[in-house]
Coordinates of C-alpha atoms in Angstrom, one line a residue:
X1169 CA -21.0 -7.1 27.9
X1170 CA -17.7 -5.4 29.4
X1171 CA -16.0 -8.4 28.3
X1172 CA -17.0 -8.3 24.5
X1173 CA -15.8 -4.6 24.9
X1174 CA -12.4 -5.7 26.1
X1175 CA -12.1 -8.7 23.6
X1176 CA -13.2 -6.6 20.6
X1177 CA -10.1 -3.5 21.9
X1178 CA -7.6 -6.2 21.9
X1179 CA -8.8 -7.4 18.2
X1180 CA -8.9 -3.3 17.0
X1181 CA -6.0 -2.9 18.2
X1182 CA -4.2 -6.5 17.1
X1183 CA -5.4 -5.3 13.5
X1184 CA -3.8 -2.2 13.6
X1185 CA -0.4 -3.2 14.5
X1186 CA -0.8 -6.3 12.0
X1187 CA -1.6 -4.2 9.0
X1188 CA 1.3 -1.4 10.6
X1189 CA 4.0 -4.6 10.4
X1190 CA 3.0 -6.2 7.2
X1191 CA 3.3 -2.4 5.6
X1192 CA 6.6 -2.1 7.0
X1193 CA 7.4 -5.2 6.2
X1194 CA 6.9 -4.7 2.4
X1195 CA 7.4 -0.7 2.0
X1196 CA 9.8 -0.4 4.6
X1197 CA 10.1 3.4 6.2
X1198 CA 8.4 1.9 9.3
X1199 CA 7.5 5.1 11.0
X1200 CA 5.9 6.0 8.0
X1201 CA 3.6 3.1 7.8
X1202 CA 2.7 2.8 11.4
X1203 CA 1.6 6.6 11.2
X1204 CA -0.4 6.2 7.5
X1205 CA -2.1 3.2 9.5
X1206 CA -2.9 5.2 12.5
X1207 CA -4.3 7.9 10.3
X1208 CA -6.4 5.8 8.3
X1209 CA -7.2 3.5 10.9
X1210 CA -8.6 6.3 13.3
X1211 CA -10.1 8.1 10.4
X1212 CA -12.2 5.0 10.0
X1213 CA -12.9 4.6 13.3
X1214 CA -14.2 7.7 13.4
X1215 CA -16.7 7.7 10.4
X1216 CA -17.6 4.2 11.9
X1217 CA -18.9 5.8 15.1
X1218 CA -20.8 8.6 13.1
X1219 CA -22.4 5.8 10.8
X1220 CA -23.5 3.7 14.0
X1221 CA -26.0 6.0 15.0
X1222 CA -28.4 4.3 11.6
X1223 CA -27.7 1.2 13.3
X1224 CA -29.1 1.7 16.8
X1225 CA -32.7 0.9 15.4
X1226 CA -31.9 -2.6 14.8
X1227 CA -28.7 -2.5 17.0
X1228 CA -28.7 -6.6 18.0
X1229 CA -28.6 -8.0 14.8
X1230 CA -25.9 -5.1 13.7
X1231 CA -23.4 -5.5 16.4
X1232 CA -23.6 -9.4 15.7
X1233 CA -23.3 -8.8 11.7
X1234 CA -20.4 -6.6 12.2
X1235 CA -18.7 -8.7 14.2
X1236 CA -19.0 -11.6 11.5
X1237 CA -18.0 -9.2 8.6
X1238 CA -15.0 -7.9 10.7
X1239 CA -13.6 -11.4 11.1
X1240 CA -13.8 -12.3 7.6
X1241 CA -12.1 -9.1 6.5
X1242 CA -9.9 -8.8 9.0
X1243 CA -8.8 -13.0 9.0
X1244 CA -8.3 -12.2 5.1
X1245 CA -6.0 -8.7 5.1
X1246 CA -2.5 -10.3 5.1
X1247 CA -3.7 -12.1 2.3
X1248 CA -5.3 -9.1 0.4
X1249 CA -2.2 -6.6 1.0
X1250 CA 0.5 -9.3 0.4
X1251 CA -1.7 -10.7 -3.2
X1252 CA -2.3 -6.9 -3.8
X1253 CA 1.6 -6.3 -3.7
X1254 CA 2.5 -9.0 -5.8
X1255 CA -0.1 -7.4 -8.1
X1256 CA 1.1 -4.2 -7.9
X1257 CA 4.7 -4.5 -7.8
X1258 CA 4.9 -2.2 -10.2
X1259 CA 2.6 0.3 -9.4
X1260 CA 3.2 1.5 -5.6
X1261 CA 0.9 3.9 -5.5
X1262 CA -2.2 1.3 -6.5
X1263 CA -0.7 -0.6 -4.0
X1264 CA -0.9 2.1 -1.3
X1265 CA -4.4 3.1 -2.6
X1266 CA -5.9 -0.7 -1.8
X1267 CA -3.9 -1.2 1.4
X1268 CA -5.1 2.6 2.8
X1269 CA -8.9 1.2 1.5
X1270 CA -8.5 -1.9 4.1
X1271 CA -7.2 -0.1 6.6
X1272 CA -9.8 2.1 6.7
X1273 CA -12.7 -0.6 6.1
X1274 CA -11.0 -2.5 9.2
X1275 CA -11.0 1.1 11.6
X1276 CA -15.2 1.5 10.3
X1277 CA -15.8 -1.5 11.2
X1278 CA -14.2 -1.3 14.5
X1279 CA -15.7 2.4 15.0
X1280 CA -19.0 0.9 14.7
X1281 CA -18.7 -1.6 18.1
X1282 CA -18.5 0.9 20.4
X1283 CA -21.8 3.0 20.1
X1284 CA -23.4 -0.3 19.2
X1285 CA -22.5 -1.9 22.4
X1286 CA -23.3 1.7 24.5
X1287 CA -26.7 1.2 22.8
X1288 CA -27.4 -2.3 23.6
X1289 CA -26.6 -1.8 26.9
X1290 CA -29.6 1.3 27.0
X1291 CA -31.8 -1.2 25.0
X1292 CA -31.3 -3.9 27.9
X1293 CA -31.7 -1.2 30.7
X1294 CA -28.5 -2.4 31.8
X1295 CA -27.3 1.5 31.9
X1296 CA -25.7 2.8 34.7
X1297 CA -24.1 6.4 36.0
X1298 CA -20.4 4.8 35.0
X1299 CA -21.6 2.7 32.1
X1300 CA -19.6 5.2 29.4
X1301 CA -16.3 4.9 31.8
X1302 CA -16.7 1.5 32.6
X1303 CA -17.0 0.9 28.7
X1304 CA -13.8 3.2 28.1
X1305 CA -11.9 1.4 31.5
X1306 CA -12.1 -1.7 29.6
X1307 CA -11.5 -1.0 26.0
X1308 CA -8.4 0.6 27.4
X1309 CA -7.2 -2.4 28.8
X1310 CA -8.0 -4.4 25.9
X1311 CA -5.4 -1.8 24.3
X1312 CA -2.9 -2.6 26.4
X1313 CA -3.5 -6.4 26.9
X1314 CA -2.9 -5.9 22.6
X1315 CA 0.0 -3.9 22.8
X1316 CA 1.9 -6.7 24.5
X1317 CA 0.7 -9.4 23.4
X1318 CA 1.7 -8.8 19.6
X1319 CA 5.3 -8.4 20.0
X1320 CA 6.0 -10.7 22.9
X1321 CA 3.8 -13.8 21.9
X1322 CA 1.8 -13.7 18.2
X1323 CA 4.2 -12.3 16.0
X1324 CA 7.1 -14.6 16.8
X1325 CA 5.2 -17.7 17.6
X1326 CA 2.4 -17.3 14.8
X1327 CA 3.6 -14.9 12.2
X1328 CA 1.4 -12.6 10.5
X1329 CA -0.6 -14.7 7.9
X1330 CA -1.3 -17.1 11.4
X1331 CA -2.3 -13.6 13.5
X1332 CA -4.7 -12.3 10.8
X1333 CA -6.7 -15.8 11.5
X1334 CA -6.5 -15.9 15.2
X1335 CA -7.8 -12.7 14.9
X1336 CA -10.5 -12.9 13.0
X1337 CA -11.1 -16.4 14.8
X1338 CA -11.9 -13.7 18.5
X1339 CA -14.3 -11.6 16.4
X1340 CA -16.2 -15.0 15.6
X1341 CA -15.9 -16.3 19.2
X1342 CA -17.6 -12.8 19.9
X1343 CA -20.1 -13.1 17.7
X1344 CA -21.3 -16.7 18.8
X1345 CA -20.8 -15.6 22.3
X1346 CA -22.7 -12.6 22.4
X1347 CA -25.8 -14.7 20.4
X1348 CA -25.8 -16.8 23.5
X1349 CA -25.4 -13.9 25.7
X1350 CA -28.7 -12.5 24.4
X1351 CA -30.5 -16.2 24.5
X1352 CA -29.4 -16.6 28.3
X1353 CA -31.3 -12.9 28.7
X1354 CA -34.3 -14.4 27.0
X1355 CA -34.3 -12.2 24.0
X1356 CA -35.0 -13.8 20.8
X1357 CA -35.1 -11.3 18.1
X1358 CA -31.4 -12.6 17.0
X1359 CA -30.7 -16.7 17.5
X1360 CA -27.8 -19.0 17.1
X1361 CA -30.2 -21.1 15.0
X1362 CA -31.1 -18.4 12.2
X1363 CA -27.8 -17.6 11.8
X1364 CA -25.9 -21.0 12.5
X1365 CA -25.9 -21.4 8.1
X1366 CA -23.3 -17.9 7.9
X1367 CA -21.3 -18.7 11.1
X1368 CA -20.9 -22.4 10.0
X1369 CA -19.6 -21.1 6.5
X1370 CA -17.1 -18.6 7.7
X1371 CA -15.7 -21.2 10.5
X1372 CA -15.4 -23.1 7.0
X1373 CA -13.4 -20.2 5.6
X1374 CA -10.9 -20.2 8.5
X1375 CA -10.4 -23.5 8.2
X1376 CA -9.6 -23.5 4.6
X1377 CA -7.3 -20.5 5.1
X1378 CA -5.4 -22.6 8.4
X1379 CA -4.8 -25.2 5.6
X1380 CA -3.9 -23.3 2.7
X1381 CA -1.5 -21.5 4.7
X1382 CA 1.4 -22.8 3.3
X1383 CA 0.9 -23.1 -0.3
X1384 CA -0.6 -19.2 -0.1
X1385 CA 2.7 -18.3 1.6
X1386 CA 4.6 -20.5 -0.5
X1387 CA 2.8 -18.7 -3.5
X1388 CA 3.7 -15.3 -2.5
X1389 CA 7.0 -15.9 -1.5
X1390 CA 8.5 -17.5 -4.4
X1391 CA 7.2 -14.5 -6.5
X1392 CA 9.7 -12.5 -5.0
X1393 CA 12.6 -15.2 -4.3
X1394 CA 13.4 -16.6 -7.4
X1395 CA 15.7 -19.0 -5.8
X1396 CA 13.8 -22.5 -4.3
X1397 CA 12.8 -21.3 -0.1
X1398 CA 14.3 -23.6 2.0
X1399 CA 12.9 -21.7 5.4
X1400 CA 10.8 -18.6 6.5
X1401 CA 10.8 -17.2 9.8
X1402 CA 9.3 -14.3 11.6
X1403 CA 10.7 -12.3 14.6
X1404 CA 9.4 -9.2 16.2
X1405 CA 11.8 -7.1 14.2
X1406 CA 11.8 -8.5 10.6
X1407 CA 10.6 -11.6 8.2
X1408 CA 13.9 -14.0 7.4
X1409 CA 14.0 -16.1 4.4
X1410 CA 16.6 -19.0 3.5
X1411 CA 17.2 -20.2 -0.1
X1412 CA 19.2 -22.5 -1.9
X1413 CA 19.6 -23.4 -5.9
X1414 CA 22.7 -25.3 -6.0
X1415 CA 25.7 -23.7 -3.8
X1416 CA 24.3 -21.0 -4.5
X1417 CA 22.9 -20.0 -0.4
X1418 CA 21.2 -16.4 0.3
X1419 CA 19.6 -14.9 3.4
X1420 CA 17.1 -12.0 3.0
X1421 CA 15.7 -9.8 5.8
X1422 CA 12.3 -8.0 5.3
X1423 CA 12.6 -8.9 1.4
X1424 CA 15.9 -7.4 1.3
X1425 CA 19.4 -9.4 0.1
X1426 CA 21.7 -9.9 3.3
X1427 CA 24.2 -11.7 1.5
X1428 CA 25.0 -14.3 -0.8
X1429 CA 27.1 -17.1 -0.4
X1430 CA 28.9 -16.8 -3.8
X1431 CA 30.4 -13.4 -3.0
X1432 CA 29.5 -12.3 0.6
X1433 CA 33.8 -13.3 0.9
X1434 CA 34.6 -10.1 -0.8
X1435 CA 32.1 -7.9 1.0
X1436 CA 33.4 -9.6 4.3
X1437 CA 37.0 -8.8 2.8
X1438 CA 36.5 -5.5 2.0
X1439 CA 34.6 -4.4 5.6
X1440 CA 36.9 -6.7 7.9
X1441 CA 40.2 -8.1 6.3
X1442 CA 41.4 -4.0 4.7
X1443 CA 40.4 -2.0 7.8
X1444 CA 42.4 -4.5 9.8
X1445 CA 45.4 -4.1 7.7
X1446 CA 45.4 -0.1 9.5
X1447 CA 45.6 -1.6 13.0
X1448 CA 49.0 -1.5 15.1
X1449 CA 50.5 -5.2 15.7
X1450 CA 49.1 -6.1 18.7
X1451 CA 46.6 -8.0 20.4
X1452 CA 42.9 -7.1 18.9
X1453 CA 39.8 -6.8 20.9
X1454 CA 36.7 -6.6 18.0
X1455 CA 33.5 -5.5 18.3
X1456 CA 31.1 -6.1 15.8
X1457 CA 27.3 -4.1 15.7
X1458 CA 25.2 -6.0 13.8
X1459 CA 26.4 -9.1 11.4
X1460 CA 24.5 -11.6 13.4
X1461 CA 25.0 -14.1 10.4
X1462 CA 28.2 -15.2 12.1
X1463 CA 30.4 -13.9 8.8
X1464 CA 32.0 -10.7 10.3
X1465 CA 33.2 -12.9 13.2
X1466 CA 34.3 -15.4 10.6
X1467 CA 36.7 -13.6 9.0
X1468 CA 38.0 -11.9 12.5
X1469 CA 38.7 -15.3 14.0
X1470 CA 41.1 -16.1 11.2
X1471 CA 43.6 -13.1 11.6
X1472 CA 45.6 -14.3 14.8
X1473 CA 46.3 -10.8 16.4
X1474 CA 42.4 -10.9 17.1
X1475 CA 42.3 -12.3 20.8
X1476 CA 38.6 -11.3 21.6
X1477 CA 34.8 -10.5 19.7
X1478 CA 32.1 -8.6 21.1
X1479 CA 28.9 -9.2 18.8
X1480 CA 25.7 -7.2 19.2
X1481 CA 23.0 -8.4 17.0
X1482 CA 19.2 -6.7 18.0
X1483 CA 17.4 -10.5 17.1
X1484 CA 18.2 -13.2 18.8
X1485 CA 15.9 -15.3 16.1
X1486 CA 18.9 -14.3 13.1
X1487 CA 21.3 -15.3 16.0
X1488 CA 20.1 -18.7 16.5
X1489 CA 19.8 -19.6 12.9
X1490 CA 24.0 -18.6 12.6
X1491 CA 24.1 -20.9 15.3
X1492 CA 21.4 -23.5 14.2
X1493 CA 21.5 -23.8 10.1
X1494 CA 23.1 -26.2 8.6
X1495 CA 24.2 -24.4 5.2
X1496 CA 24.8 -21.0 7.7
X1497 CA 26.5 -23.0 9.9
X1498 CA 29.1 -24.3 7.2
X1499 CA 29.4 -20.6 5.5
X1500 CA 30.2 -18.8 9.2
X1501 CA 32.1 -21.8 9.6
X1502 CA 30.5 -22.1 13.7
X1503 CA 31.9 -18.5 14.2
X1504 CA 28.7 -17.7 17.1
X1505 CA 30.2 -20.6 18.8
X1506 CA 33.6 -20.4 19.6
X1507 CA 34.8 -19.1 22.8
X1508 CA 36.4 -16.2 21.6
X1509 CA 32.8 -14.6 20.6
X1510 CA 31.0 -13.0 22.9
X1511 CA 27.1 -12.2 22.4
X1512 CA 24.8 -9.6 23.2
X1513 CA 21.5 -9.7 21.9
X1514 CA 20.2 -6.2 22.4
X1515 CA 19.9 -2.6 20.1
X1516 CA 23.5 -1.3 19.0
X1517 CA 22.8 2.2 19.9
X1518 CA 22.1 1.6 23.6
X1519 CA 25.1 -0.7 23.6
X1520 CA 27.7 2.0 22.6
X1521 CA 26.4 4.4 24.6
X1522 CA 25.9 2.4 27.5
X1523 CA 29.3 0.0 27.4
X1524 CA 32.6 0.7 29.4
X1525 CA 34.4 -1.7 27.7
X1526 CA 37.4 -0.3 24.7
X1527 CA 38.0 -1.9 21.6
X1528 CA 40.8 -2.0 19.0
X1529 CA 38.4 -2.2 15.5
X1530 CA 34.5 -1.7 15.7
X1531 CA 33.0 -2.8 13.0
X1532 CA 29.0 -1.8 12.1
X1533 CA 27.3 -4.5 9.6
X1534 CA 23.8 -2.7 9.5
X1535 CA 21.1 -2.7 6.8
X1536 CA 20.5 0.2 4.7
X1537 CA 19.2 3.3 6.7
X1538 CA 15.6 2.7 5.1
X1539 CA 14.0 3.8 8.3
X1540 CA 14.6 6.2 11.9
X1541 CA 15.1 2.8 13.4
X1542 CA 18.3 2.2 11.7
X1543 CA 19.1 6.0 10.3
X1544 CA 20.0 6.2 14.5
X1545 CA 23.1 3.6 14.1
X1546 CA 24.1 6.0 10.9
X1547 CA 23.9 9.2 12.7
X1548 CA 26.2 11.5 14.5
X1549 CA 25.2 10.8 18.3
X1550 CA 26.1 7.0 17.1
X1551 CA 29.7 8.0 15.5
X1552 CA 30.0 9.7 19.0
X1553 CA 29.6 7.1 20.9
X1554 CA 31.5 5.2 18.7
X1555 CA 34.5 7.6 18.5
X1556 CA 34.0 7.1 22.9
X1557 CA 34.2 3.1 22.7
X1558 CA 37.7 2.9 20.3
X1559 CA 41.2 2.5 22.1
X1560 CA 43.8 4.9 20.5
X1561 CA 44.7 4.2 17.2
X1562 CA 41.4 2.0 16.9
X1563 CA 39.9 1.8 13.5
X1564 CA 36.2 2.0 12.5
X1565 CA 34.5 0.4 9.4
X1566 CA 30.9 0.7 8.1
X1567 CA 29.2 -0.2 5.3
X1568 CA 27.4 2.6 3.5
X1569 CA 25.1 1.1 0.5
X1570 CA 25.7 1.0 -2.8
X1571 CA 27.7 3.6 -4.1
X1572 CA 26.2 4.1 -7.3
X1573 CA 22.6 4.0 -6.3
X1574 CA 23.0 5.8 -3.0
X1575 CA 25.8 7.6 -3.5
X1576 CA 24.1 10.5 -1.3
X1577 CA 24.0 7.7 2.0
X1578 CA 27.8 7.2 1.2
X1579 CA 29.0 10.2 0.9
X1580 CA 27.0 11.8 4.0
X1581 CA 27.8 8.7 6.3
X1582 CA 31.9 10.1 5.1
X1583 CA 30.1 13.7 6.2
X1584 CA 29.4 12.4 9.3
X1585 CA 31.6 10.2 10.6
X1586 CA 34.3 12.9 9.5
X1587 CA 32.3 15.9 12.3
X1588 CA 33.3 13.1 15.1
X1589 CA 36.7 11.7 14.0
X1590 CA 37.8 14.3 12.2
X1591 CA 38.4 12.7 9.3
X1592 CA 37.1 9.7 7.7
X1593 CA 37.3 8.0 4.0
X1594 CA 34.8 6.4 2.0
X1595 CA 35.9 3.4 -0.6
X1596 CA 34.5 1.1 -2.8
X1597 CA 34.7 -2.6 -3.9
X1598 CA 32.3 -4.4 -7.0
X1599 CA 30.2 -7.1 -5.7
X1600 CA 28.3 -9.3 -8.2
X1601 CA 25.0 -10.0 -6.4
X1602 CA 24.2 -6.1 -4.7
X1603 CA 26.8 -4.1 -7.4
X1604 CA 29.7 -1.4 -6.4
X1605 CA 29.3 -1.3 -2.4
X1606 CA 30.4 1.5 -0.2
X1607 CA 32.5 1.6 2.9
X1608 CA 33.5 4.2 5.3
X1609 CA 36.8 3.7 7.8
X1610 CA 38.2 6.2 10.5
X1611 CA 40.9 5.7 12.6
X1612 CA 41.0 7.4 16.4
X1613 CA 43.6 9.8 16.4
X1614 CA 45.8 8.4 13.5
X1615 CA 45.7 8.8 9.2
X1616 CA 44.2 5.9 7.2
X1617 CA 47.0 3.9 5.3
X1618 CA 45.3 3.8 1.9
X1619 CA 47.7 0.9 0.6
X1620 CA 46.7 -1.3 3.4
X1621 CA 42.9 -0.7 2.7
X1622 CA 42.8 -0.9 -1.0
X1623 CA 46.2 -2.7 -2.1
X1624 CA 47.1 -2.6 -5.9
X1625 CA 43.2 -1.0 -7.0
X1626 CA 42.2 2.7 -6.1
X1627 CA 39.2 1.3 -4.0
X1628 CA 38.8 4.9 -2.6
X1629 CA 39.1 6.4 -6.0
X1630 CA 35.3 8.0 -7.6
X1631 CA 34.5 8.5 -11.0
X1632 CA 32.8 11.8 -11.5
X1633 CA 29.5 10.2 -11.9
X1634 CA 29.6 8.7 -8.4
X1635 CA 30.0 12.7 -7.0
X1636 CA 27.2 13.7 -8.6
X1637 CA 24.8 15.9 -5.9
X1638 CA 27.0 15.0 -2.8
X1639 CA 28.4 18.6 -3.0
X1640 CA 26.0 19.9 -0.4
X1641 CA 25.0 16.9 1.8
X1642 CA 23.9 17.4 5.3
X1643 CA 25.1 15.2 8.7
X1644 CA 23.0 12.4 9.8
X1645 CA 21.6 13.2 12.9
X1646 CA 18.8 11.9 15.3
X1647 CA 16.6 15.1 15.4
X1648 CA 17.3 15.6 11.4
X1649 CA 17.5 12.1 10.3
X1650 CA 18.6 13.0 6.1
X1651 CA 19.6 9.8 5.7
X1652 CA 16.4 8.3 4.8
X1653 CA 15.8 10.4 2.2
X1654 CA 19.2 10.1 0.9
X1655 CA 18.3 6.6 0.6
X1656 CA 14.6 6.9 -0.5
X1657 CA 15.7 9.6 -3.6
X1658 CA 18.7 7.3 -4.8
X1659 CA 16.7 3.9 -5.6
X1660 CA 13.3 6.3 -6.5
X1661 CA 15.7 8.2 -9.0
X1662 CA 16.8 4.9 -11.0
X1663 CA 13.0 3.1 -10.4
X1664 CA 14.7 0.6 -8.5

């Protein structure tokens, strides 16, 4: 029985950081999610444990019942949040309602095991002096054994939809192998044979589901991504999705535009070719934080001065599709492999603080600060460290959201980077696919040549409208990270 205990921990658990992922995945604000999932999740768990005491009486049959309905709702919750959101697109908070619901369904469920199993074990006098720690010892370490399997192995080999059935699949196995259990202690008050009908119909449902797989995904996907999919991967930190109508090529990241291959030339003109312009004639050593796509390095390797790029991209899996791709491949134009570029694949923040190496130009090609994990790269502790890393006369560049929209993330990113370098500008550039983009630059010890960064236009020039509420802003840092709600009260103030 200590082994069902540790199998069904590692499924509580797996369920938990499934339904935590898939949120973040489709809300974004990942701390957020992971502590509404927590909440609800142990919340149900706890009126699961309460309720299992009007189980005890028939406690055999129960434990194997809940295990079946646990598998079929838990093998079917990627489906039922990601059909729900498609539903509720428009209504977040109906959404949030439904995905709370199965949450907490999933955490009574798993509330329930527990007691049951403490009871069984009293109804088969196999009690003992340690039987509550033993139980406890090894749900534990079926928490653990969870913890580290999801990142390192099932999310990047399976993806979600994959994990939900695999899942589900170990509450069956439990179920069948605890019917067993009981017919190898003699007891027949619950059989394989009276129940064979329901477990041979929900193996029939995971089947189904294992083939359906792609046409469900398919379905959802292309509800979002209006453009044909030509691939969709998954990686511990974020979903990646390819398409293609025409020459038209896009990559998104968590459901979220990286670029588009019709314009991404004048982003990458505005955040690379401009800044450079305010960079002494010499030899350039480049760092770039983020841009994994290969473009940012693009764009460096065709100005000659640039002798050396450092790139540090958190995902290896975005990495080897720059390197891999066919239609990336041709845009970057095999920037990742040339022997000027050099990779690290690890978290921007600890590189900066942690590197001894000085650069000419740093350039930071993040995604929006949606959440703490990448408010960090937009905070003051970062610019620091940033400020630390630059050669004299070295020049830094970020982008800072759209600067409409967000005008609050723009103009506090300015804020910011202004406490560290003393002064920093923000500027603007129209893009057809994501609209009028921000930019900050700073230069180490040195005044930013305007001419050089905007030429003939007044790129750093801000209708009134664009000012509106920046009067007062506050500096991004990591104990007060403002930049999320910057962010979160732009796009919620225009519905977007």
């Amino acid at each position: 029985m200590l082994f069902f205990v540790a199998i069904i921990a590692i499924c509580g658990i797996l369920y938990e950081l499934l339904i935590g992922t898939l949120s973040s995945y489709l809300i974004g604000n990942s701390v957020q999610q992971f502590s509404f999932v927590i909440g609800f999740f142990m919340s149900g768990m706890g009126i699961g444990a309460y309720f299992s005491r009007f189980l005890e009486k028939n406690n055999l049959k129960n434990f194997f019942l809940i295990e079946l309905i646990l598998s079929i709702v838990g093998a079917s919750s990627v489906i039922l949040l990601k059909f729900s959101y498609i539903y509720f697109v428009n209504y977040s908070f109906s959404f949030q309602i439904i995905y709370f619901l199965i949450t907490l369904s999933i955490g009574t469920l798993v509330g329930m095991e527990i007691p049951l199993v403490a009871s069984i074990y009293k109804k088969l006098n196999l009690s003992s002096k340690s039987i509550v720690s033993d139980i406890f010892t090894f749900d534990y370490i079926g928490g653990l054994i969870a913890s580290l399997i999801f990142p390192l192995f099932l999310l990047p080999v399976l993806g979600l939809y994959n994990i939900s059935i695999f899942v589900g699949s170990i509450n069956l196995f439990v179920a069948i192998c605890y019917l067993f259990y009981l017919k190898k202690k003699g007891i027949t008050e619950i059989s394989f044979k009276k129940y064979f009908t329901f477990i041979f119909l929900v193996i029939c449902y995971f089947v189904s589901l294992l083939f359906l797989n792609i046409k469900i995904e398919n379905i959802y996907l292309q509800h979002f991504y209006k453009e044909p999919i030509l691939q969709t991967f998954e990686s511990p930190y974020q979903q990646i999705v390819l398409t293609k109508r025409g020459d038209d090529f896009r990559m998104y990241l968590n459901g979220n535009l990286q670029f588009l291959s019709l314009d991404e030339r004048i982003y990458h003109e505005a955040l690379i070719d401009r800044p450079l312009g305010n960079i002494p004639n010499r030899e350039i050593s480049a760092l770039v934080l983020g841009g994994g796509d290969g473009l940012a390095a693009r764009n460096l390797l065709k100005n000659p001065n640039v002798s050396s790029i450092t790139l540090v991209d958190l995902d290896p899996k975005v990495l080897e599709i720059a390197k891999t791709e066919k239609n990336l491949l041709a845009l970057n134009e095999g920037s990742l492999l040339n022997p000027k570029v050099k990779i690290y694949t690890q978290d921007a923040f600890q590189f900066i603080i942690n590197t001894k190496e000085k650069f000419d130009f740093i350039i930071a090609d993040f995604p929006d600060p949606r959440d703490t994990s990448i408010a960090k790269l937009y905070s003051k502790e970062f610019y620091t460290g940033v400020l630390g890393t630059l050669k004299e006369y070295g020049v830094f560049v970020t982008q800072a959201s759209n600067a409409f929209f967000s005008n609050k993330v723009l103009f506090s990113t300015e804020k910011t980077i202004s406490s560290v370098f003393g002064s920093a500008l923000a500027y603007h550039r129209y893009l057809p696919s994501f609209g009028d983009w921000g930019f900050v630059v700073a230069k180490k010890n040195g005044i930013i040549d305007k001419k050089a960064l905007c030429g003939e236009s007044n790129c750093f020039h801000f209708e009134k409208v664009y000012l509106e509420g920046t009067q007062n802003l506050s500096i991004n840092t990591l104990a007060e990270p403002r930049m999320i709600d910057y962010y979160g009260e732009g796009y919620k103030k225009y519905n977007l």
